[in-house]
CSV table of C-alpha atoms in Angstrom, one decimal:
chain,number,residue,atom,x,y,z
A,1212,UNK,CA,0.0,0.0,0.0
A,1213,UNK,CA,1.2,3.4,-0.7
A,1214,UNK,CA,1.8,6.3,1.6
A,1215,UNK,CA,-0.2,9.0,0.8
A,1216,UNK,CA,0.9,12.8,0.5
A,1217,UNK,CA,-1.0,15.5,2.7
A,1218,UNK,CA,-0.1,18.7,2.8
A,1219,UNK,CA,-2.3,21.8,4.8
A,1220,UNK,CA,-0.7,25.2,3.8
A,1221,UNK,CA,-1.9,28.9,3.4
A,1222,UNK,CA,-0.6,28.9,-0.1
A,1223,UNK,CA,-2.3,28.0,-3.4
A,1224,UNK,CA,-1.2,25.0,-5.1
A,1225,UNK,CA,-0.7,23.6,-8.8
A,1226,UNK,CA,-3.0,20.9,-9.8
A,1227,UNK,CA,-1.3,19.8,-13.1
A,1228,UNK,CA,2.2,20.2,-11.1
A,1229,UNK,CA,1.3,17.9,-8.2
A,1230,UNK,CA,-0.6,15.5,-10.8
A,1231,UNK,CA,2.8,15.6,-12.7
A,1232,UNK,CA,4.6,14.1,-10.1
A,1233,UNK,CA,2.2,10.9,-9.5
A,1234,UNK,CA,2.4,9.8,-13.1
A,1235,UNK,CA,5.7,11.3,-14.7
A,1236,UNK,CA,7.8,8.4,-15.5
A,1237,UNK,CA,5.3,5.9,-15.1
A,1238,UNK,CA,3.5,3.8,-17.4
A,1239,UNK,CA,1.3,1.6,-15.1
A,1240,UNK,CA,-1.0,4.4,-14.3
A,1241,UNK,CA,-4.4,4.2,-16.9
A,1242,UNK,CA,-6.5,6.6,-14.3
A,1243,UNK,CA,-5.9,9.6,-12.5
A,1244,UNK,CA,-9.0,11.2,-11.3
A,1245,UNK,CA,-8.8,15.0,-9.3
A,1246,UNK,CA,-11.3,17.0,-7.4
A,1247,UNK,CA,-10.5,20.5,-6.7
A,1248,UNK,CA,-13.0,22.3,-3.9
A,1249,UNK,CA,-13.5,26.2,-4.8
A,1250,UNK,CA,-14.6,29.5,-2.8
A,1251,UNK,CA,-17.8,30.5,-3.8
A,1252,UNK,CA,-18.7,34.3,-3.5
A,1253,UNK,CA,-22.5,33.0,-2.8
A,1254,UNK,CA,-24.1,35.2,-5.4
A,1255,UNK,CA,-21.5,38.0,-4.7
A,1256,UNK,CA,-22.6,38.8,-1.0
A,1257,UNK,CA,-19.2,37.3,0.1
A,1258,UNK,CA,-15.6,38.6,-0.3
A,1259,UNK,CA,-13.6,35.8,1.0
A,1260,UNK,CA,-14.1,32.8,3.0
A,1261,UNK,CA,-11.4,32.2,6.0
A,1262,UNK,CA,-10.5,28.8,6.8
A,1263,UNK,CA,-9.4,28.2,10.6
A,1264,UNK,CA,-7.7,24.9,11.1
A,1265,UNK,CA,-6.7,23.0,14.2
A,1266,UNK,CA,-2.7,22.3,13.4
A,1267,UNK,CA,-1.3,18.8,13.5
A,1268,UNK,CA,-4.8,17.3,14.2
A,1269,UNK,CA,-6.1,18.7,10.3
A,1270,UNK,CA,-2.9,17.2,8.6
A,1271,UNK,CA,-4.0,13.5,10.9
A,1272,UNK,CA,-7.5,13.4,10.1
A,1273,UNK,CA,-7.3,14.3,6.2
A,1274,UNK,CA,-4.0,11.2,6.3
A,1275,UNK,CA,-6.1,8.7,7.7
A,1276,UNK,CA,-9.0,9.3,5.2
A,1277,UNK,CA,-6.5,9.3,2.6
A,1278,UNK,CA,-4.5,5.7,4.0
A,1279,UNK,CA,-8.0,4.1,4.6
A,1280,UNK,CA,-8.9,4.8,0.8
A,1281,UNK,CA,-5.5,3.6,-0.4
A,1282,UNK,CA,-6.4,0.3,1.7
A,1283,UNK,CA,-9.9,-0.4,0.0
A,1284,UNK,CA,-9.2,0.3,-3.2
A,1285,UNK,CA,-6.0,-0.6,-5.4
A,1286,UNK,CA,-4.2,3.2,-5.5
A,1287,UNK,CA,-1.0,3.5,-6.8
A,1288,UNK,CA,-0.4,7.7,-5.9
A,1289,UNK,CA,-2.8,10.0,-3.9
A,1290,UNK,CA,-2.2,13.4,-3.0
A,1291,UNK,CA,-4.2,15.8,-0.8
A,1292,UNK,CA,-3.6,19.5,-0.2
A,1293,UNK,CA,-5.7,21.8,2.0
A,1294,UNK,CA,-5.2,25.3,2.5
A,1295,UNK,CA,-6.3,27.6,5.7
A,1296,UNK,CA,-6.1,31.2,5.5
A,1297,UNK,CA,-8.4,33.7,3.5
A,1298,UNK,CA,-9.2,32.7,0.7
A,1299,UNK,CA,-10.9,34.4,-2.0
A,1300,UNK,CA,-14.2,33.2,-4.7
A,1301,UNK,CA,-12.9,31.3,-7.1
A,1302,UNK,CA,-9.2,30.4,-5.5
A,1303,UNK,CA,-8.9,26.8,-4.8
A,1304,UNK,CA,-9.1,25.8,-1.4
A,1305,UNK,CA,-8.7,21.7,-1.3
A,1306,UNK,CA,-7.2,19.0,-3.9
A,1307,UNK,CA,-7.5,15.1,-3.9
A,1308,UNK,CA,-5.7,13.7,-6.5
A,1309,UNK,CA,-5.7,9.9,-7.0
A,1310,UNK,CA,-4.1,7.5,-9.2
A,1311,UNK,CA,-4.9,3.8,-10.7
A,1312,UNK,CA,-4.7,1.5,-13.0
A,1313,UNK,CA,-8.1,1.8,-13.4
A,1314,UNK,CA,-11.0,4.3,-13.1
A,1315,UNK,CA,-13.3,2.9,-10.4
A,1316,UNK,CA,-10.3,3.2,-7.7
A,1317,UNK,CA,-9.4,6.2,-8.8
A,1318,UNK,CA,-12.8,7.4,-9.0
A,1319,UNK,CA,-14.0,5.9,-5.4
A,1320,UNK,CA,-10.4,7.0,-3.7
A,1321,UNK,CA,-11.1,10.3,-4.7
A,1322,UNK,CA,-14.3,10.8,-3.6
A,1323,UNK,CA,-14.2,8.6,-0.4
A,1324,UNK,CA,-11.3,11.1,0.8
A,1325,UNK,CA,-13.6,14.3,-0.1
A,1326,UNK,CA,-16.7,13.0,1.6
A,1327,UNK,CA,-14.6,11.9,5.5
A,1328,UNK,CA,-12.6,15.0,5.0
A,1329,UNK,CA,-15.6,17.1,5.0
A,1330,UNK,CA,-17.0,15.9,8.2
A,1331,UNK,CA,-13.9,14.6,10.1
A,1332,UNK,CA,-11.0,17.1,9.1
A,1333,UNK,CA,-10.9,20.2,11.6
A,1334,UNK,CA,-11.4,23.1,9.5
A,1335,UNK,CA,-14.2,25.9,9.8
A,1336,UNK,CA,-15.3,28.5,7.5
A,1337,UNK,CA,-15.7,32.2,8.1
A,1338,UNK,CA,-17.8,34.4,5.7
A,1339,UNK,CA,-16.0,37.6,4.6
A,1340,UNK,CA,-19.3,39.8,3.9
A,1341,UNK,CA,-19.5,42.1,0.8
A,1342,UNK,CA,-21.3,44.4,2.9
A,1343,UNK,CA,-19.3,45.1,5.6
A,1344,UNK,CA,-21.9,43.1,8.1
A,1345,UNK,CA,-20.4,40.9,10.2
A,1346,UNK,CA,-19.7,37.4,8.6
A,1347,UNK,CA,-21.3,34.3,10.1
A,1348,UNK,CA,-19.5,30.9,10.4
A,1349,UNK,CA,-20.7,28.2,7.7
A,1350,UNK,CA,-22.9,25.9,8.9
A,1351,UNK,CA,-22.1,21.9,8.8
A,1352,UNK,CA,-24.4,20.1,6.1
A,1353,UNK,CA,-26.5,17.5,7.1
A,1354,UNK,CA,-25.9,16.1,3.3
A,1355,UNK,CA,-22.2,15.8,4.4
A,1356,UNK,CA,-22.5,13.4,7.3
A,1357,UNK,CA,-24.9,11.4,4.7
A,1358,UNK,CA,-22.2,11.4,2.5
A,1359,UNK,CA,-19.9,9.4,4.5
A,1360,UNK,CA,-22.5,6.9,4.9
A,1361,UNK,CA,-22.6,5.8,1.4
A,1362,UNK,CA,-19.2,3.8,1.9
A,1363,UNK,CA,-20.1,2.2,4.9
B,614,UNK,CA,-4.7,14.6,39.7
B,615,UNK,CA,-3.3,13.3,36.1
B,616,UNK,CA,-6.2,15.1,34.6
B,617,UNK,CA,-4.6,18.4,36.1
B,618,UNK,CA,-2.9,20.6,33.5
B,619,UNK,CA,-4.4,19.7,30.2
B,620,UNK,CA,-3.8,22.3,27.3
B,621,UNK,CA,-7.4,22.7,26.0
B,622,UNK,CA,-7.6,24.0,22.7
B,623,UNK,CA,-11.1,26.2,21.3
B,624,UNK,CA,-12.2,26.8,18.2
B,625,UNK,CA,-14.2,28.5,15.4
B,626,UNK,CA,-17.4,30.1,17.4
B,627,UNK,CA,-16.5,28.5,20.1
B,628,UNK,CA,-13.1,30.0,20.8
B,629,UNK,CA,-15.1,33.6,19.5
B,630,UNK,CA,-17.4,33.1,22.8
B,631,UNK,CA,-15.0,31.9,25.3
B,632,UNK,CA,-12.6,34.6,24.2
B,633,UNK,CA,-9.7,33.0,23.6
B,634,UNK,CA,-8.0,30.2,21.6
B,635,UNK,CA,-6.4,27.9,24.1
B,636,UNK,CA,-5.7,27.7,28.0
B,637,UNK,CA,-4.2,24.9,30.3
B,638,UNK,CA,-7.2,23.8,32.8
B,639,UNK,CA,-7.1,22.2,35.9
B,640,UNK,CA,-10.4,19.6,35.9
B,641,UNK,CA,-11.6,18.3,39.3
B,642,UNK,CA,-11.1,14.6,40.2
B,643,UNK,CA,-15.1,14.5,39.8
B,644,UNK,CA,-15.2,15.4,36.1
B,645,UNK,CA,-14.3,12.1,35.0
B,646,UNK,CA,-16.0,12.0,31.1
B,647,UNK,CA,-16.1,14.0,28.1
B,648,UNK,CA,-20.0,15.1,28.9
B,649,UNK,CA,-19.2,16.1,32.7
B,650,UNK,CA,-16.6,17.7,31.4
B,651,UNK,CA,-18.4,20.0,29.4
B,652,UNK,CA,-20.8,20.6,31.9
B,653,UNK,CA,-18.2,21.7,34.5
B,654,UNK,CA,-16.8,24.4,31.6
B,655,UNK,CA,-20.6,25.7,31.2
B,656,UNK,CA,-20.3,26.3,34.9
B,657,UNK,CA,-17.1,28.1,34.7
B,658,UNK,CA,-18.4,31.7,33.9
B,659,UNK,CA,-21.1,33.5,31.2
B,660,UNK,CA,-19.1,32.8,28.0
B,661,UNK,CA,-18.7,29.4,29.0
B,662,UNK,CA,-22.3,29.1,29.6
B,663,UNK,CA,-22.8,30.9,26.0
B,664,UNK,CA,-20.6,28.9,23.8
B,665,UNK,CA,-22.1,25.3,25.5
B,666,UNK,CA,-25.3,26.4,25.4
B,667,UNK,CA,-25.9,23.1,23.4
B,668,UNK,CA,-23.7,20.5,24.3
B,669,UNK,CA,-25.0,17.8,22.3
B,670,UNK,CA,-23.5,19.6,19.3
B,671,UNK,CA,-20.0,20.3,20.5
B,672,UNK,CA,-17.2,17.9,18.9
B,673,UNK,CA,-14.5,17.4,21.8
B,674,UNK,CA,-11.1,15.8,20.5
B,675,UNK,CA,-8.6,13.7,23.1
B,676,UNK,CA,-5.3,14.1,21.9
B,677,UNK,CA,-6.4,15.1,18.0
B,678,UNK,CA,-8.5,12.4,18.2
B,679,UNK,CA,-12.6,12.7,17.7
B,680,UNK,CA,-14.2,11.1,20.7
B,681,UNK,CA,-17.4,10.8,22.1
B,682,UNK,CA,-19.5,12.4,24.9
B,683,UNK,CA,-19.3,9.0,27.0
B,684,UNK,CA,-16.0,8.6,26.4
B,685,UNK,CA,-13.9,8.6,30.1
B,686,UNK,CA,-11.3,11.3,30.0
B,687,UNK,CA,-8.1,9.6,31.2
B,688,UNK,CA,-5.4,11.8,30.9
B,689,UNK,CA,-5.3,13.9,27.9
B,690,UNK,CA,-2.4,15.8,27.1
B,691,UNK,CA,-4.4,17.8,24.5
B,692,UNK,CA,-8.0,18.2,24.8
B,693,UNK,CA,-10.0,20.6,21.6
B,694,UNK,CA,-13.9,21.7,21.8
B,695,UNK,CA,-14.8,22.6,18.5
B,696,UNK,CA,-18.4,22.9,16.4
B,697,UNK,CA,-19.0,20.7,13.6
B,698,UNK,CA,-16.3,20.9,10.9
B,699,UNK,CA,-17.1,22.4,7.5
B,700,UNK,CA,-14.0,22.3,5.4
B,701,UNK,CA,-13.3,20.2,2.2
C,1323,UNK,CA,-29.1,23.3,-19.1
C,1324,UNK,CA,-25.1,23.7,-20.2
C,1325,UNK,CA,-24.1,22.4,-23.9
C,1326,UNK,CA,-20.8,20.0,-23.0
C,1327,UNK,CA,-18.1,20.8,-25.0
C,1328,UNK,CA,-17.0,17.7,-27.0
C,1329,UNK,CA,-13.3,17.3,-29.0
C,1330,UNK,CA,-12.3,14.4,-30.7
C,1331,UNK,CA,-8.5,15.0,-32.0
C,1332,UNK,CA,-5.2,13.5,-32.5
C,1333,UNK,CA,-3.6,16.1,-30.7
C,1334,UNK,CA,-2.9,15.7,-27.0
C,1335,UNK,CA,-4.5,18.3,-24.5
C,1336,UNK,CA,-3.6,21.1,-21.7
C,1337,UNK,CA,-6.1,19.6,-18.8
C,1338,UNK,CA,-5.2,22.6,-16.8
C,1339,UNK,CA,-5.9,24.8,-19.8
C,1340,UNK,CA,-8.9,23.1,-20.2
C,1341,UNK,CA,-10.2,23.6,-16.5
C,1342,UNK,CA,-8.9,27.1,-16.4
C,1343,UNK,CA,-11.2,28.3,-19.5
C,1344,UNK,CA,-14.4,26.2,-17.3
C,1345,UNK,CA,-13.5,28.3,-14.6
C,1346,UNK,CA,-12.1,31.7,-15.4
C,1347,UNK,CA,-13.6,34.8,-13.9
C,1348,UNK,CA,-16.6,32.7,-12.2
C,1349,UNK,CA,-17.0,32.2,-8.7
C,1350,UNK,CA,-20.5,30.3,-8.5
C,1351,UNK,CA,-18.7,26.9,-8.6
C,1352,UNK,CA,-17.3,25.0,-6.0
C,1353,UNK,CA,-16.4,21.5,-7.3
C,1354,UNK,CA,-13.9,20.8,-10.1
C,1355,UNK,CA,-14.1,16.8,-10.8
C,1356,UNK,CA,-11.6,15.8,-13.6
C,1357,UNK,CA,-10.9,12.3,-15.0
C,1358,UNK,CA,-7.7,11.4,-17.5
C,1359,UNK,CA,-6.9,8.5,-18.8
C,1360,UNK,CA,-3.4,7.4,-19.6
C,1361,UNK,CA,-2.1,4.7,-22.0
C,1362,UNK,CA,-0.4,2.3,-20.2
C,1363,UNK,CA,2.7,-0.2,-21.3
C,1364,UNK,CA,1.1,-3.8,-19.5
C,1365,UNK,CA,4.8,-3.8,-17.8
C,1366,UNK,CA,6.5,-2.8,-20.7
C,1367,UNK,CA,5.1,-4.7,-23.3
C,1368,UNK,CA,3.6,-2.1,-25.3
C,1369,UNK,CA,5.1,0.8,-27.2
C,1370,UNK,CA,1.8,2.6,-28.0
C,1371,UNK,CA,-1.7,1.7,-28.3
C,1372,UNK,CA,-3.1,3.0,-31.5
C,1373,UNK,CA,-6.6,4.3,-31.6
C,1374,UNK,CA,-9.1,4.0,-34.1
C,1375,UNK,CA,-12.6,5.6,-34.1
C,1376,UNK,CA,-15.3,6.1,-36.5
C,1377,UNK,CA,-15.2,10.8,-37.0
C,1378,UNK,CA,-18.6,12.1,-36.4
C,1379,UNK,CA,-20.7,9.3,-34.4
C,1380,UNK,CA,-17.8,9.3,-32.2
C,1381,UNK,CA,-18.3,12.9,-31.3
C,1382,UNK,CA,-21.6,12.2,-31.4
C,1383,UNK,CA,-21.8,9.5,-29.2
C,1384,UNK,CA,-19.7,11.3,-26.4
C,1385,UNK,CA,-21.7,14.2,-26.5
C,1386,UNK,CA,-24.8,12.1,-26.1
C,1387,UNK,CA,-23.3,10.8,-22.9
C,1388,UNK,CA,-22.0,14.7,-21.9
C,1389,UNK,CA,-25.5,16.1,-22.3
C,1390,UNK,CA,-27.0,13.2,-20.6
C,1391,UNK,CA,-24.7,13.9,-17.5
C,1392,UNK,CA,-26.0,17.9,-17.8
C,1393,UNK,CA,-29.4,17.3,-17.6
C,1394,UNK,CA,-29.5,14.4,-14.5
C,1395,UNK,CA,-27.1,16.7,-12.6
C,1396,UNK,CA,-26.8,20.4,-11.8
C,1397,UNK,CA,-23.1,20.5,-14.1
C,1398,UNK,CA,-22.2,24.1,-15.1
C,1399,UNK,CA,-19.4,23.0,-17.5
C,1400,UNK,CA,-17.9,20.5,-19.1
C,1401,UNK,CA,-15.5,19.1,-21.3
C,1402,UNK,CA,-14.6,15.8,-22.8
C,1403,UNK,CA,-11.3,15.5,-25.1
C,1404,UNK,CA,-10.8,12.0,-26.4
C,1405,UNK,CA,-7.2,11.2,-28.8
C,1406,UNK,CA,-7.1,8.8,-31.1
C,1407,UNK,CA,-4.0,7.6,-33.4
C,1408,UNK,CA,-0.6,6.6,-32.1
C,1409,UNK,CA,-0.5,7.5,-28.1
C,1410,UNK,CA,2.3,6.2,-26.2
C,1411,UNK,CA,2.5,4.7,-22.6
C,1412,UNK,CA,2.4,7.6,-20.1
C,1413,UNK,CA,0.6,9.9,-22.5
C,1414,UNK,CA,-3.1,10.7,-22.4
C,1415,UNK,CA,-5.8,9.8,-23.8
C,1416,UNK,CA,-9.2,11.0,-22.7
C,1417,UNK,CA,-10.4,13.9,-20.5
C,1418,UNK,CA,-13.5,14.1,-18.9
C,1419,UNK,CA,-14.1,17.6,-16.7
C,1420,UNK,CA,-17.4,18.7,-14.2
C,1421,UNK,CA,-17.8,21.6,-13.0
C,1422,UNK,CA,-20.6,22.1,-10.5
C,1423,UNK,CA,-21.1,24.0,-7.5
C,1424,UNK,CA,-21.4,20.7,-5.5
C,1425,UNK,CA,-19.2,18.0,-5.1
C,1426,UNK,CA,-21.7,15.3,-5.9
C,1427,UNK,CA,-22.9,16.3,-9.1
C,1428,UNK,CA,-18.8,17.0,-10.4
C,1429,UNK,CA,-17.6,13.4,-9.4
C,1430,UNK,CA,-21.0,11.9,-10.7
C,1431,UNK,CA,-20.9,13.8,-13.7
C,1432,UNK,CA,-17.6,12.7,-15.0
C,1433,UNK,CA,-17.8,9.3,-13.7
C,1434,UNK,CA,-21.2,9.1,-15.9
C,1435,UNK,CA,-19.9,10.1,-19.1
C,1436,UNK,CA,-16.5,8.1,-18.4
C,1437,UNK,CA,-19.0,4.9,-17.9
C,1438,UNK,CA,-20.7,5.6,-21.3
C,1439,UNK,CA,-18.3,6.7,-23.3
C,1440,UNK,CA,-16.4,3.4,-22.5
C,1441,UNK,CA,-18.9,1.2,-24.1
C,1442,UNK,CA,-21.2,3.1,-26.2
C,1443,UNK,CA,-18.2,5.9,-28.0
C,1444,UNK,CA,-16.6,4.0,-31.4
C,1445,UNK,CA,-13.1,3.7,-30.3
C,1446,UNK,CA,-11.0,0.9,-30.8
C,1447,UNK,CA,-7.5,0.2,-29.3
C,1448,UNK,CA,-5.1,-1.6,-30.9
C,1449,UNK,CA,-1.5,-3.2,-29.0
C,1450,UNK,CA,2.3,-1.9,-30.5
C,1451,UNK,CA,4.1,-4.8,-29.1
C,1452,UNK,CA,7.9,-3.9,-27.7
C,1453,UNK,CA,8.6,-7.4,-29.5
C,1454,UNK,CA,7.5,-6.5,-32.7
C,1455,UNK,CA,4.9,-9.3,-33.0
C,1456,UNK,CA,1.9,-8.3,-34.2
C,1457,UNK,CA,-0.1,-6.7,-32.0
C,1458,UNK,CA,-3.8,-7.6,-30.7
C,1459,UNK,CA,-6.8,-5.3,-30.9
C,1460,UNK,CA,-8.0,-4.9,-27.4
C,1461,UNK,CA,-10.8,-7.0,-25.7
C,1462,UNK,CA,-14.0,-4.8,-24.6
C,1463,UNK,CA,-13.9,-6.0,-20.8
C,1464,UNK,CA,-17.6,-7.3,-19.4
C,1465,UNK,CA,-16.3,-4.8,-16.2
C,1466,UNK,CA,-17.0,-1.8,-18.5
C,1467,UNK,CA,-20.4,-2.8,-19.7
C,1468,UNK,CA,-21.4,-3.5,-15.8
C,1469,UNK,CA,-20.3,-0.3,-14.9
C,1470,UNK,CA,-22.6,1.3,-17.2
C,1471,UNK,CA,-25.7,-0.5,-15.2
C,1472,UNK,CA,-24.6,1.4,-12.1
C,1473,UNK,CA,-26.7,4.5,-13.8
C,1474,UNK,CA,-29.8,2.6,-14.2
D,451,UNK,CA,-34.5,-0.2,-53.9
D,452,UNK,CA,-34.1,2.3,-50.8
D,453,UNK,CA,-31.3,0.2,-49.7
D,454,UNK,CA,-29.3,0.3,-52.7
D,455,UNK,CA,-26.1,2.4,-52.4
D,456,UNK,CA,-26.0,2.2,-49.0
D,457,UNK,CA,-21.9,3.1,-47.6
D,458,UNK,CA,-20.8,0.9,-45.3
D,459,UNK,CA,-18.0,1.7,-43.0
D,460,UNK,CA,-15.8,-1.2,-41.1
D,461,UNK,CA,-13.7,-0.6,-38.4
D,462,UNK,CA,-11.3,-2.6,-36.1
D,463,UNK,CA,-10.7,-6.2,-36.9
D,464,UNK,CA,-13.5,-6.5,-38.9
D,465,UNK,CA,-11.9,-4.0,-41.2
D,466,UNK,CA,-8.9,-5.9,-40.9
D,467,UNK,CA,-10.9,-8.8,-42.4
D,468,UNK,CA,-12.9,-7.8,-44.9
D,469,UNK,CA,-10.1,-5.7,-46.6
D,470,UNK,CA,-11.6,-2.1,-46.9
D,471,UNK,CA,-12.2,0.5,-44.4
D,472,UNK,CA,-15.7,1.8,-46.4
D,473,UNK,CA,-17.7,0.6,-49.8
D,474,UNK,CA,-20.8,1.0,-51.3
D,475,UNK,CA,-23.4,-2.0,-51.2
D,476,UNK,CA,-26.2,-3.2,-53.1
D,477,UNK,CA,-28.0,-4.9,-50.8
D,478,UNK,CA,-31.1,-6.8,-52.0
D,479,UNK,CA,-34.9,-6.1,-51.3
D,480,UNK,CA,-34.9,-9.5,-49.2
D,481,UNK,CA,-33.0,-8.1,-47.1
D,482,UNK,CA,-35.1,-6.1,-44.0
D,483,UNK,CA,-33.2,-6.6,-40.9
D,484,UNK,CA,-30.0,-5.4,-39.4
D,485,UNK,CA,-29.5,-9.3,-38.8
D,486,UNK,CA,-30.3,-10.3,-42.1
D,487,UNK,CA,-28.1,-8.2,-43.5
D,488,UNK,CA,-25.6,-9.6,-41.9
D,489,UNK,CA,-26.5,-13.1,-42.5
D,490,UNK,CA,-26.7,-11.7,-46.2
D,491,UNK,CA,-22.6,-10.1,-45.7
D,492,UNK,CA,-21.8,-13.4,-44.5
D,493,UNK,CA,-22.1,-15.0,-47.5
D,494,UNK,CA,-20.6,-12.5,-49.7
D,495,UNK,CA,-16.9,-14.2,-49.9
D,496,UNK,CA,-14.7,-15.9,-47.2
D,497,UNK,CA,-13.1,-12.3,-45.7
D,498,UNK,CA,-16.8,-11.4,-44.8
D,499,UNK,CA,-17.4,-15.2,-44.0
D,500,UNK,CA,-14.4,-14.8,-41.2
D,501,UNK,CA,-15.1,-11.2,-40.4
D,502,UNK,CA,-18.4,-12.0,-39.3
D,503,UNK,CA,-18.3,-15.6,-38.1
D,504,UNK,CA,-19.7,-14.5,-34.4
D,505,UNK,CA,-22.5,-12.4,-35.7
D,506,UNK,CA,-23.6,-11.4,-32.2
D,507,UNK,CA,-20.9,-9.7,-31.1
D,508,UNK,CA,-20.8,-7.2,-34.0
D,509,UNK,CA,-22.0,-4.5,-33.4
D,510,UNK,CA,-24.3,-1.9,-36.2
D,511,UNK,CA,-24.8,1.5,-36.6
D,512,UNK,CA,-27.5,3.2,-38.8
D,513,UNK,CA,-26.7,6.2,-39.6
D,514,UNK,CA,-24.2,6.6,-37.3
D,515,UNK,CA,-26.8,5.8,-34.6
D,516,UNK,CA,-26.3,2.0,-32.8
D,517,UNK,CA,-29.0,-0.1,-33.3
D,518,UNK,CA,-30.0,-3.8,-32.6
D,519,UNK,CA,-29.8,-6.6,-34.7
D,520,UNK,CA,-33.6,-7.5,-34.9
D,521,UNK,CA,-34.1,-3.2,-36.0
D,522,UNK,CA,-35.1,-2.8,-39.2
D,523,UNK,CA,-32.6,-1.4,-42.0
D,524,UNK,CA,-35.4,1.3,-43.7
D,525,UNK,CA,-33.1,3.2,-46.2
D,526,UNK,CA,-29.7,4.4,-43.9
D,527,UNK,CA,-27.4,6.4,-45.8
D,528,UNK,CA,-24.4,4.9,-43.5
D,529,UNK,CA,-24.0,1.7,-42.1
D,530,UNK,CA,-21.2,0.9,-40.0
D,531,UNK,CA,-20.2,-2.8,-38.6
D,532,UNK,CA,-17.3,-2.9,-35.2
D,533,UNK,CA,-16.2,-5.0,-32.6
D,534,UNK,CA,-17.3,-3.8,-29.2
D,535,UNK,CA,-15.9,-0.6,-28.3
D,536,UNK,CA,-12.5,0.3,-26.4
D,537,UNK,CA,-12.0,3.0,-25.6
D,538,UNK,CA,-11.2,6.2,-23.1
């Protein structure tokens, strides 16, 4: 089983670079499947979402999503970034990358790691408001913890 | 007295209400769970009371690790009250 | 409902490129699911699969799938590039891109149109052997034509 | 005679087989099904005889739309015969 790479950091990160380095020089690889999470300005009312983050305990949660996936399904590379911080709509604020021989595991890694990191990973989000109002903290989706149920 | 001297870590609304981000608490001998522990903190003083208004919501991590409310507190190093987490 | 944007060339593609004209200038979506597939070498035994197709139903066939994808899901963009001719091991081959404001309807989205495209688009993939025998035409795999039933 | 004049594309190994990538057929009026039709191809000299030995796994478009092998042939412009498809 592979070790997976997980990296939390304020800065942005490069999709295509980090996908480069899972498959350059290999030819086993036949599937490499990515998700990328974006701020959303919410119909403009919102200037920038800020991401809290509990240090140390963030990085643990998101690798042991990431190790379980690499253990259920045949993965041969995974990467996942997360950034804290303020970010602005339309920056990127989270990237699974995961790579297979074939498209189901790539397909499920990807996705099992999004839906656990969603509900288990300790990150919160602040609204920036457009209008100067005090911004409220995002409220946790019911559909999220549903999500995670899927795979059980 | 091992559960004397834990750093206790707040966050998101819930450090905003208690009014600041971490601390190092001294529990009594009686507080002996996660749920009588967060009773005892609601006791501690108004913004206490504010931000655990609803303690069935509050995620409590032992040691950056999710537990829950019936777990026994042992002796934590590292304890974190947080709401529900909405990254990804 | 979003018209998918279909390509069918020899020519490989810029996925980033590709994502970065879906997503330029718009901050209404939040999920960026992206599938490539890669020709791979069967542990060195290949020097290129060549790919034949069958111009116009194959872009016709895709684009069924594409549109199909829009309207079960809430997609606001997306692109499928598919190669054929001589592709070697470690280069790609087909691109699938979602964009949606929700997670669920970008990995479903792509996954979809990946599943169809598989068995219904006229592609057919041919072995270069590193032996120089002749090479094989590849096998349709019963997995792919399962997958398909997933959507039913 | 609708179905005269028909061009008929092969791809993969059954192009391989039969020798040509595309031609124009005559196919006669007996001749009303997809299946038939390939029944009637069959017969038409050993390539096709080989090309099309397993006529259940080929697979026909009309008109560059798939169709079963019990459809009826009407007058297509194109008709195209493949193996099962392979690929992204």
């Amino acid at each position: 089983m592979i070790a997976p790479k997980v990296i939390v950091q304020s800065d942005d990160f490069d999709q295509s670079a980090e996908t480069r380095k899972l498959t350059r020089g290999r030819t086993d690889i036949g599937a490499v499947a990515t998700f990328t999470g974006l701020c959303r300005s919410e119909d403009h009312s919102l200037t920038a979402l800020e991401l809290e983050h509990y240090p140390g305990m963030a990085e643990a949660e998101i690798e042991r999503s990431a190790s379980e996936a690499c253990q259920r399904w045949p993965i041969d590379g995974m990467t996942v970034i997360h950034r804290y911080g303020v970010i602005r709509p339309g920056e990127q604020i989270v990237l699974v990358i995961a790579t297979s021989r074939h498209r189901d595991a790539a397909f499920d890694g990807a996705r099992y790691v999004m839906d656990f990191l969603k509900t288990n990973a300790p990150f919160w989000k602040k609204e920036h408001r457009a209008d100067g109002t005090p911004g409220d903290w995002v409220d946790a989706k019911e559909s999220d913890e549903a999500a995670k149920k899927r795979w059980d | 007295m091992t559960k004397n001297g834990a750093k206790v870590h707040y966050f998101s609304w819930i450090r905003e209400r208690v009014g600041m981000g971490e601390e190092t608490v001294n529990l009594p001998d009686s507080v002996e769970t996660v749920s009588q522990m967060l009773q005892w903190m609601q006791g501690r003083n108004d913004q206490f009371a504010a931000a655990l208004e609803f303690p069935d919501i509050i995620r409590v991590a032992l040691d950056q690790q999710h537990v829950e409310h019936d777990q026994r507190l042992d002796s934590p190093r590292e304890i974190a009250l947080f709401p529900p987490m909405t990254g990804g």
